[in-house]
Coordinates of C-alpha atoms in Angstrom, one line a residue:
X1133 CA 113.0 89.8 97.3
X1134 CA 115.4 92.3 96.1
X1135 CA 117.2 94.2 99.2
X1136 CA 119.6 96.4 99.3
X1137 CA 122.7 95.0 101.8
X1138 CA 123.2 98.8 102.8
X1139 CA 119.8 98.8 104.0
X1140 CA 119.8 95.8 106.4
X1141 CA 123.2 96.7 108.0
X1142 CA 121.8 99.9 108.6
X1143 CA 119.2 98.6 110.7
X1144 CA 122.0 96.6 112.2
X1145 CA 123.8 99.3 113.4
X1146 CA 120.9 100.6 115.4
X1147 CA 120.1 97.4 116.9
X1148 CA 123.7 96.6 118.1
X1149 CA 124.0 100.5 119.3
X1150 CA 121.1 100.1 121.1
X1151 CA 122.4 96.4 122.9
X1152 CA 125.2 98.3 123.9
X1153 CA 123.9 101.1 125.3
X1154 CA 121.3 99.3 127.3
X1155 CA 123.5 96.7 129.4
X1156 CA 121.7 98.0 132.6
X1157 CA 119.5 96.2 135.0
X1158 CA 116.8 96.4 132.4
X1159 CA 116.3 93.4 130.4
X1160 CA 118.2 93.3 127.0
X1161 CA 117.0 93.9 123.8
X1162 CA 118.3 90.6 122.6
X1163 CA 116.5 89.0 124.9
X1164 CA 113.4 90.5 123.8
X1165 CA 113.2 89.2 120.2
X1166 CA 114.6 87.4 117.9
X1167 CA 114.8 89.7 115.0
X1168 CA 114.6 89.3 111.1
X1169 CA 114.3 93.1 109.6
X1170 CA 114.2 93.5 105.8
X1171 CA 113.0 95.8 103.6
X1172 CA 110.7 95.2 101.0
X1173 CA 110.8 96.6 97.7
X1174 CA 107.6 96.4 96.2
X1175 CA 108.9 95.7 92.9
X1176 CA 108.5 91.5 93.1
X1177 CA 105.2 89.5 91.7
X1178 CA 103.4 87.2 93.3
X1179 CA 103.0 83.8 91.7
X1180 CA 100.6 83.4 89.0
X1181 CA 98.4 80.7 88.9
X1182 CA 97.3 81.4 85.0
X1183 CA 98.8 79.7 82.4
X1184 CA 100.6 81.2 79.3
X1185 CA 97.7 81.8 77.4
X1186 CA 95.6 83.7 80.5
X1187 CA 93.7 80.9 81.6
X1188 CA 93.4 79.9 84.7
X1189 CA 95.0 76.4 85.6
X1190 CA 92.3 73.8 86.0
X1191 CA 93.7 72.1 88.5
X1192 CA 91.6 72.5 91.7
X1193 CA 94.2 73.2 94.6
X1194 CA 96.1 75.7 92.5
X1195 CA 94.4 78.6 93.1
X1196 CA 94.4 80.6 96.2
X1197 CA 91.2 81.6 97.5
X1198 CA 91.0 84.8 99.3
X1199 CA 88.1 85.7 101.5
X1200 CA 87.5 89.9 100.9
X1201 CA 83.7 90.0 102.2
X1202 CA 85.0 92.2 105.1
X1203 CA 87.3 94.5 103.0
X1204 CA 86.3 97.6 100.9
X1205 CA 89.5 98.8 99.0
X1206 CA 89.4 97.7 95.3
X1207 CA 92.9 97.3 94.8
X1208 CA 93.1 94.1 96.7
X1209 CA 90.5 92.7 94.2
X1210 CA 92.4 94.2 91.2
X1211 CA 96.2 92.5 92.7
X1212 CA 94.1 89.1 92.9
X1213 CA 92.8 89.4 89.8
X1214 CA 96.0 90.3 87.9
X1215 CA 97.7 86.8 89.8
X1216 CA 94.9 84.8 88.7
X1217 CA 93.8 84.3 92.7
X1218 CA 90.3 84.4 93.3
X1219 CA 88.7 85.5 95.9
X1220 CA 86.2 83.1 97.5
X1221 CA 82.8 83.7 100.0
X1222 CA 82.3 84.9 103.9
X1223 CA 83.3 82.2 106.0
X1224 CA 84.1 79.9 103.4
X1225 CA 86.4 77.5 104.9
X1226 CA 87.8 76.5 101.4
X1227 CA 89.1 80.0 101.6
X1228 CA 92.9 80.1 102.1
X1229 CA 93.6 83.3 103.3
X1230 CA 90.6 85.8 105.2
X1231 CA 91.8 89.5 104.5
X1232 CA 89.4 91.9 106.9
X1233 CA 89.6 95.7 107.6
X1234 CA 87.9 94.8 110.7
X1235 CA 90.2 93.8 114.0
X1236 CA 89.9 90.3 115.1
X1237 CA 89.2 88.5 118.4
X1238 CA 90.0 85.5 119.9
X1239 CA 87.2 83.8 118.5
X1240 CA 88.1 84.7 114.9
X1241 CA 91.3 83.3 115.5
X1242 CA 90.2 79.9 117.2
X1243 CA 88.2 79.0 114.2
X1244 CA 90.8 79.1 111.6
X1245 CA 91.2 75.8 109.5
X1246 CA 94.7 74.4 109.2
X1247 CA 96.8 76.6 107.1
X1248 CA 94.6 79.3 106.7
X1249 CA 96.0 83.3 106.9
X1250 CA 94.2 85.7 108.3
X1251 CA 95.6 89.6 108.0
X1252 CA 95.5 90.7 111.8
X1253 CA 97.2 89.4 114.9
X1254 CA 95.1 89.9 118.3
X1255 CA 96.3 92.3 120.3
X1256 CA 97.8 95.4 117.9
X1257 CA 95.1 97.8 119.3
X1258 CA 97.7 97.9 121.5
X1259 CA 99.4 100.1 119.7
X1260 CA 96.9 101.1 116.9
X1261 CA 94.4 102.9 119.4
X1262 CA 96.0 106.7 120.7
X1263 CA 95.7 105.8 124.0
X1264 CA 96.7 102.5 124.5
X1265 CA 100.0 103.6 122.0
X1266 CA 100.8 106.1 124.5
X1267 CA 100.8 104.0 127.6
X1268 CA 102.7 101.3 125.6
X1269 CA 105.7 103.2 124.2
X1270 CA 105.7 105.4 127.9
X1271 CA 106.5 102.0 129.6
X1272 CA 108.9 101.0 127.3
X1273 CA 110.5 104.9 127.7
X1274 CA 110.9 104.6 131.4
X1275 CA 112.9 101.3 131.1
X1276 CA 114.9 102.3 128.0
X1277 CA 114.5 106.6 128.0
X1278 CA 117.4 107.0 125.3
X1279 CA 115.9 104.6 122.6
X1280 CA 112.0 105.8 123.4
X1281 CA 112.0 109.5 122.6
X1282 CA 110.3 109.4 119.4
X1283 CA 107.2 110.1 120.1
X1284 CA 105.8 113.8 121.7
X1285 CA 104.9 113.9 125.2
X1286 CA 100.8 112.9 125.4
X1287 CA 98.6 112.9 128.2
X1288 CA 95.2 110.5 128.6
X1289 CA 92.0 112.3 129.1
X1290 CA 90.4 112.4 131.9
X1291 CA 92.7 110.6 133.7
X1292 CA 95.6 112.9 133.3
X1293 CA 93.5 116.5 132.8
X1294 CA 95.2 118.2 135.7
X1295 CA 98.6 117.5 134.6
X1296 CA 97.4 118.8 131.5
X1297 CA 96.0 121.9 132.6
X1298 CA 99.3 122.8 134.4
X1299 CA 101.2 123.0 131.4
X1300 CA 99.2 126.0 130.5
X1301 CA 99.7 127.4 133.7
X1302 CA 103.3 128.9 132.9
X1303 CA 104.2 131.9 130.8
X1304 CA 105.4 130.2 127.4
X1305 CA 102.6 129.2 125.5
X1306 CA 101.8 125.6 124.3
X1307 CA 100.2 123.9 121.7
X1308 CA 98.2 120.7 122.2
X1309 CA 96.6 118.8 119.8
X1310 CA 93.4 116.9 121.3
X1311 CA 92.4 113.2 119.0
X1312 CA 89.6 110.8 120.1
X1313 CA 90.8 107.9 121.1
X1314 CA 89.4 105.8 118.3
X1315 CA 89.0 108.4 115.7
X1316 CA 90.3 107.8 111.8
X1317 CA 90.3 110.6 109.0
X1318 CA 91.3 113.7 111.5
X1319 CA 87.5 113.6 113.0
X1320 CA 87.5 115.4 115.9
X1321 CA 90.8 116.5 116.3
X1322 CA 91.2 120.4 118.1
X1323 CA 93.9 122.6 118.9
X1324 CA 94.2 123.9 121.9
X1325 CA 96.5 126.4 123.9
X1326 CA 94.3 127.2 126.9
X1327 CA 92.4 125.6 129.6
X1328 CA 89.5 127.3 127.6
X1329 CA 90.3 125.0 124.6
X1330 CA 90.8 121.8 126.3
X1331 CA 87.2 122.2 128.5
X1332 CA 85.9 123.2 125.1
X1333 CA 87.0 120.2 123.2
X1334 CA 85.9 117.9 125.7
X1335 CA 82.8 118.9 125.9
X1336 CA 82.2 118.0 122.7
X1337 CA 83.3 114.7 123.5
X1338 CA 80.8 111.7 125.4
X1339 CA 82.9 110.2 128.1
X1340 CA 86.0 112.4 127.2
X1341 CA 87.5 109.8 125.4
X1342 CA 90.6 111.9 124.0
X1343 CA 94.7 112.1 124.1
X1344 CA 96.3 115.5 124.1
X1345 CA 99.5 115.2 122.1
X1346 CA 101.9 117.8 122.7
X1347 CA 101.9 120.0 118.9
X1348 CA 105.3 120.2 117.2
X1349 CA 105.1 123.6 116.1
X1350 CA 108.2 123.6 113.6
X1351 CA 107.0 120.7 111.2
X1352 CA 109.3 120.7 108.6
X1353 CA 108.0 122.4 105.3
X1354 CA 108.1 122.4 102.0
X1355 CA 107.3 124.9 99.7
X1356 CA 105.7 126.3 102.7
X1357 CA 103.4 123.0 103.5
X1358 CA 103.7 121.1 106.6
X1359 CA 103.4 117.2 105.3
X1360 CA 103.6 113.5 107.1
X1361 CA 104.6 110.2 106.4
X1362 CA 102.5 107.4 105.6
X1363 CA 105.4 104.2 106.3
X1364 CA 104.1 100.9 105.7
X1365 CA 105.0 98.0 108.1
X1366 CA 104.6 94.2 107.4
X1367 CA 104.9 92.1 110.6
X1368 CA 105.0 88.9 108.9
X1369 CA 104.9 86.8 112.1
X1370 CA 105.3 87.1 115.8
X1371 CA 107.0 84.1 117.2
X1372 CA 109.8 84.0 116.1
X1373 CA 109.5 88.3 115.2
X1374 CA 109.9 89.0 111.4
X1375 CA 109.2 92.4 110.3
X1376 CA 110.3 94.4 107.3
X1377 CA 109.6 98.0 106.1
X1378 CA 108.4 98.8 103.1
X1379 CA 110.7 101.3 101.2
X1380 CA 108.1 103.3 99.6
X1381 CA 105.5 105.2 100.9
X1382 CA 103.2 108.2 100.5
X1383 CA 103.9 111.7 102.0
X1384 CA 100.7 113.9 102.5
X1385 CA 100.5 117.7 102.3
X1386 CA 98.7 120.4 104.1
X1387 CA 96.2 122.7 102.0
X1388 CA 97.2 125.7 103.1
X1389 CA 100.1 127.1 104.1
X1390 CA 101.7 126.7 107.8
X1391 CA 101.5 129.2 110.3
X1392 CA 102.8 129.0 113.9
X1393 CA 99.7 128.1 115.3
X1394 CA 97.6 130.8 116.6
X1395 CA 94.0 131.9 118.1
X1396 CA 93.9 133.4 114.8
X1397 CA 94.3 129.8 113.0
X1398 CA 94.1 127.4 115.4
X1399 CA 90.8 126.3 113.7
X1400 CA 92.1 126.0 110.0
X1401 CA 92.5 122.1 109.8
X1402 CA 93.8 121.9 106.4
X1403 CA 96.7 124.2 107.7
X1404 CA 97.7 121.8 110.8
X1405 CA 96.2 118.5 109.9
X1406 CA 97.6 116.5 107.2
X1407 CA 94.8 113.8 106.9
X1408 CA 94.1 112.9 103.3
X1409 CA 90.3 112.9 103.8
X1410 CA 90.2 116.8 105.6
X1411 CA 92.5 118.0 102.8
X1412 CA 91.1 116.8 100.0
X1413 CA 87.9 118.6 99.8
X1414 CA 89.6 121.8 100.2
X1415 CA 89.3 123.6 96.4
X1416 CA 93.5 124.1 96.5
X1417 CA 93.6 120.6 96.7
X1418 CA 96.3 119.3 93.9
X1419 CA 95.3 115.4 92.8
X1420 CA 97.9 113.4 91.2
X1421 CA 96.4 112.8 87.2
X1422 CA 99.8 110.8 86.2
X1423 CA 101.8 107.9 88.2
X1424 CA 104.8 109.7 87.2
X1425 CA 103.8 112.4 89.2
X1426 CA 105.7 111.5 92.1
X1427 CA 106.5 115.4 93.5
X1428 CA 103.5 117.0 92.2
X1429 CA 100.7 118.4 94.0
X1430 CA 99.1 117.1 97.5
X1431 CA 100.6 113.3 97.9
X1432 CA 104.0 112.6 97.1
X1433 CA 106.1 109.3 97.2
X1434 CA 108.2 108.9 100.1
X1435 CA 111.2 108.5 97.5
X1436 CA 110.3 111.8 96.1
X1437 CA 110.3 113.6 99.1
X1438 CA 113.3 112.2 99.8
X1439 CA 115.3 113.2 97.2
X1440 CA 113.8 116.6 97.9
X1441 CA 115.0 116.8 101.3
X1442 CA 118.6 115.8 100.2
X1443 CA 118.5 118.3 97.5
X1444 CA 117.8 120.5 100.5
X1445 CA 120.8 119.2 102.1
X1446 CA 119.3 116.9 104.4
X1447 CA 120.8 113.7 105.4
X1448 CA 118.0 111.3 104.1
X1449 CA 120.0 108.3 104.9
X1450 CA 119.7 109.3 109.0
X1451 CA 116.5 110.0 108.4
X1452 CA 115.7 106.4 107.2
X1453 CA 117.8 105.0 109.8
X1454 CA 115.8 106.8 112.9
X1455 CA 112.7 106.2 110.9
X1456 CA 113.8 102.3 111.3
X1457 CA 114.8 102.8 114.8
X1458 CA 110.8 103.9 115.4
X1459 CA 109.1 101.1 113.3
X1460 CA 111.4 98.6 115.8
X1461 CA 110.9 99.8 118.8
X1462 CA 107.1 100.4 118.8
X1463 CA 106.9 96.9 117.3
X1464 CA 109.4 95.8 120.1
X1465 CA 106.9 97.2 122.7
X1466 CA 103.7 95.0 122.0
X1467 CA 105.3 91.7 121.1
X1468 CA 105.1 89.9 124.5
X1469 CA 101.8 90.7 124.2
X1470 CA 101.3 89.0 120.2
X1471 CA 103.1 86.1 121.3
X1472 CA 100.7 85.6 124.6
X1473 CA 97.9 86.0 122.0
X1474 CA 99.5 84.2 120.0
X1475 CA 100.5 80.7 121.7
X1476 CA 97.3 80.7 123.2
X1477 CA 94.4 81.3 120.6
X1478 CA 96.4 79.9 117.5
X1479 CA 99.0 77.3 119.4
X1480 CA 102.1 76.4 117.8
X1481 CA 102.5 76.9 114.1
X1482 CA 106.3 78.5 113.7
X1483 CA 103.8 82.2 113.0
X1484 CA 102.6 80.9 109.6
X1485 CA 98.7 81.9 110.4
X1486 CA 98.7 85.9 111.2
X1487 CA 100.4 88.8 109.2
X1488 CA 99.8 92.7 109.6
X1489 CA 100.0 95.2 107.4
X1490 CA 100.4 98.6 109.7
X1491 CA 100.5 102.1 108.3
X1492 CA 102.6 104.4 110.4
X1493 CA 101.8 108.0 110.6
X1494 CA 105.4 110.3 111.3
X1495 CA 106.1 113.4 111.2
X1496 CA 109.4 115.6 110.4
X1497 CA 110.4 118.5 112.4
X1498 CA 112.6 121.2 111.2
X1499 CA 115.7 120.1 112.6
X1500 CA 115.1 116.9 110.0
X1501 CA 114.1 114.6 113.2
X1502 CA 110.9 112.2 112.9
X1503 CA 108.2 111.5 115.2
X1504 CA 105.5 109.2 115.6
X1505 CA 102.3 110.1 115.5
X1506 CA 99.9 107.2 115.1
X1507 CA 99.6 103.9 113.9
X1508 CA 97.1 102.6 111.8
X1509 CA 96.1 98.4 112.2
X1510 CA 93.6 99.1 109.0
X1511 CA 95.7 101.5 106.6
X1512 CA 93.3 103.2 104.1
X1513 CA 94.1 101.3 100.6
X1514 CA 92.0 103.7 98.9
X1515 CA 93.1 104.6 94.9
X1516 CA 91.7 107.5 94.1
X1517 CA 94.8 108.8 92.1
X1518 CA 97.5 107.3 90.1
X1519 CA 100.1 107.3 92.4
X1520 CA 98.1 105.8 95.1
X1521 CA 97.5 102.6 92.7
X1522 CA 101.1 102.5 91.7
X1523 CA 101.8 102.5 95.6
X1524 CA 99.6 100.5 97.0
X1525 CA 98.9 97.9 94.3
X1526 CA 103.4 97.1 95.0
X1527 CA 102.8 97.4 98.6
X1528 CA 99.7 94.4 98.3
X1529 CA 101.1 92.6 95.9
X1530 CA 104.6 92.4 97.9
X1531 CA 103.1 91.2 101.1
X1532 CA 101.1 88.8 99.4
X1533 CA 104.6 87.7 98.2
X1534 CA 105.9 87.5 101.4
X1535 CA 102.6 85.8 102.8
X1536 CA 103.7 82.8 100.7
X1537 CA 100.3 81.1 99.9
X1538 CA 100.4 77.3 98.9
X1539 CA 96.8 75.7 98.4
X1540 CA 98.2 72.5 97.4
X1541 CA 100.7 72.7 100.5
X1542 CA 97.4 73.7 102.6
X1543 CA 95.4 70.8 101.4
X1544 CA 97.6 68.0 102.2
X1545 CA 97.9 69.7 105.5
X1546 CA 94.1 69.6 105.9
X1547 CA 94.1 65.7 104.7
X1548 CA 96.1 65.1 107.5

């Protein structure tokens, strides 16, 4: 794995600053994890099991078998194909490593054979449903409110309507942006800056099930666009905590251009929402013919936009360090939880049976400042352009990397 020594001391620097800044009565952060973070590259293959002339070894345990009968993105059947890995049936228990876009329960977990992977730990929904984020990362802000302020100020609906509704009752006018709870793609997402809006919205809504997020209405632009971040996360394992971030990633523009928002606009998603699947069936949409068109039209890289931003005279390399500081901490905030899960539906196997492969969603305001947004426990692997291959088909085939898969090791194991 080729990293950078710059980037891991970085990360470092925030963990020791934050150690030192929270030697209160509030348990430490050292004694909350023990903490491997890396960044991976995405420029490392995984292990071929072909030989020199393309065919596959004959050898029976060579090949890892991957079980994809849950999963519908292409690209992890194109990375298996390229590595000579093949990918085996539903609930084949031959099948070294199950890789599902579905969460997993206890059950799932329980039945896995010796050495066998599976792609999600129990327990992330956690953080990977809107509401359940919120009330995580707002418990871990009142006990450490300096290192949790990176995400905008939310409330849970019903529960918390009236607070809600009080913020509209003073002069300055607010923007709050309304998700379902569960919802993917930006369905069902509002705006609202009235008590008009929010009764609106959730009566559109069975059961209310929503989160009002407070709106940052200074995104930062380019080019007039407001865009996001797509940041990829590996967890690798739980117990003992290994997590890296992977340095590339995908930034995703607006269709139209950004306005304060408005009564005027407040409806206009493809000005306020950057989803990928609102945007792109908006006629300006700009798709990406060439993987070498890294700053062109609607999806950038993340290295791309980076470079932008420092041309702009932005200080990219606090950016990435704040944008560490939020991958750790929300991480930080559910792994108690993991571990429970863990120890108790797995057992004791030093983490080796459960990975996850998180997409975070952040957002830059003006003042060059990051915030989270979302994060996703099933990231859309989806290629419909170039750059989303080149991406993605690095991002899978690094983790896979990482994953370390060793059918022969596996089958002694089992023999045991």
């Amino acid at each position: 794995m080729n990293t950078k020594q710059g980037d891991l001391e970085s990360i470092s620097r925030i963990l020791q600053k934050m150690q030192q800044t929270n030697k209160r009565n509030a348990p430490k952060y050292g004694d909350l994890f023990s903490l491997g973070v890396s960044i991976f590259t995405g420029k490392n293959g995984i292990k071929k099991t072909s030989s020199k002339s393309g065919r596959r070894k004959s050898k029976k345990n060579d090949v890892p078998l991957v079980d994809l009968s849950n999963c519908k993105y292409e690209v992890l059947r194109i990375v298996l194909e390229k590595n000579g890995w093949e990918e085996g049936q539903e609930d084949d228990k031959r099948c070294h490593l199950i890789w599902t876009d579905l969460s997993v329960g206890p059950d799932k977990l329980m039945k896995l054979n010796k050495g066998q992977k599976i792609n999600h730990f129990h327990g992330m929904l956690a953080i990977c449903r809107k509401k359940s984020l919120f009330c995580s990362l707002s418990t871990m802000r009142k006990l450490f409110p300096a290192d949790y302020m990176f995400f905008p100020q939310a409330f849970i609906l019903p529960n918390q309507l009236s607070n809600l509704l009080n913020c509209f009752s003073r002069s300055k006018v607010k923007t709050f942006i309304l998700k379902p709870d569960n919802g993917s793609q930006g369905r069902g997402v509002v705006l609202a800056q009235s008590v008009r809006d929010v009764r609106q919205a959730m009566d559109g809504f069975p059961g209310s099930n929503l989160v009002a997020q407070k709106y940052i209405t200074k995104p930062m632009l380019i080019n007039g666009f407001k865009f996001d971040l797509r940041i990829y996360v590996l967890i690798l394992s739980c117990d003992p905590l290994r997590l890296y971030l992977y340095r590339e990633g995908i930034a995703r523009f607006c269709t139209e251009r950004y306005q304060k928002p408005g009564p005027e606009n407040l409806s206009k998603n493809c000005m306020h929402l950057t989803n990928y699947a609102v945007n792109k069936y908006n006629p300006n949409f700009c798709f990406n013919t060439n993987e070498n068109e890294t700053s062109k039209g609607h999806k950038w890289t993340l290295t791309s936009l980076f470079k932008t931003l420092s041309i702009q005279g932005f200080d990219t390399t606090i950016l990435h360090q704040k944008i560490c500081h939020i991958v750790v901490m929300t991480i930080l905030a559910i792994v108690p939880l993991l571990q429970h899960n863990y120890k108790t539906y797995v057992g004791d196997d030093n983490g080796q049976s459960c990975f996850e492969l998180l997409g975070m969603d952040v957002l830059i305001d003006h003042r060059c400042i990051p915030w989270l947004l979302e994060v996703n426990h099933s990231p859309s692997f989806s290629i419909d352009t170039p750059l989303d291959l080149k991406v993605k088909e690095s991002l899978i085939t690094d983790t896979l990397k990482l994953v370390q898969m060793d059918p022969q090791g596996i089958s002694k194991l089992r023999q045991q």
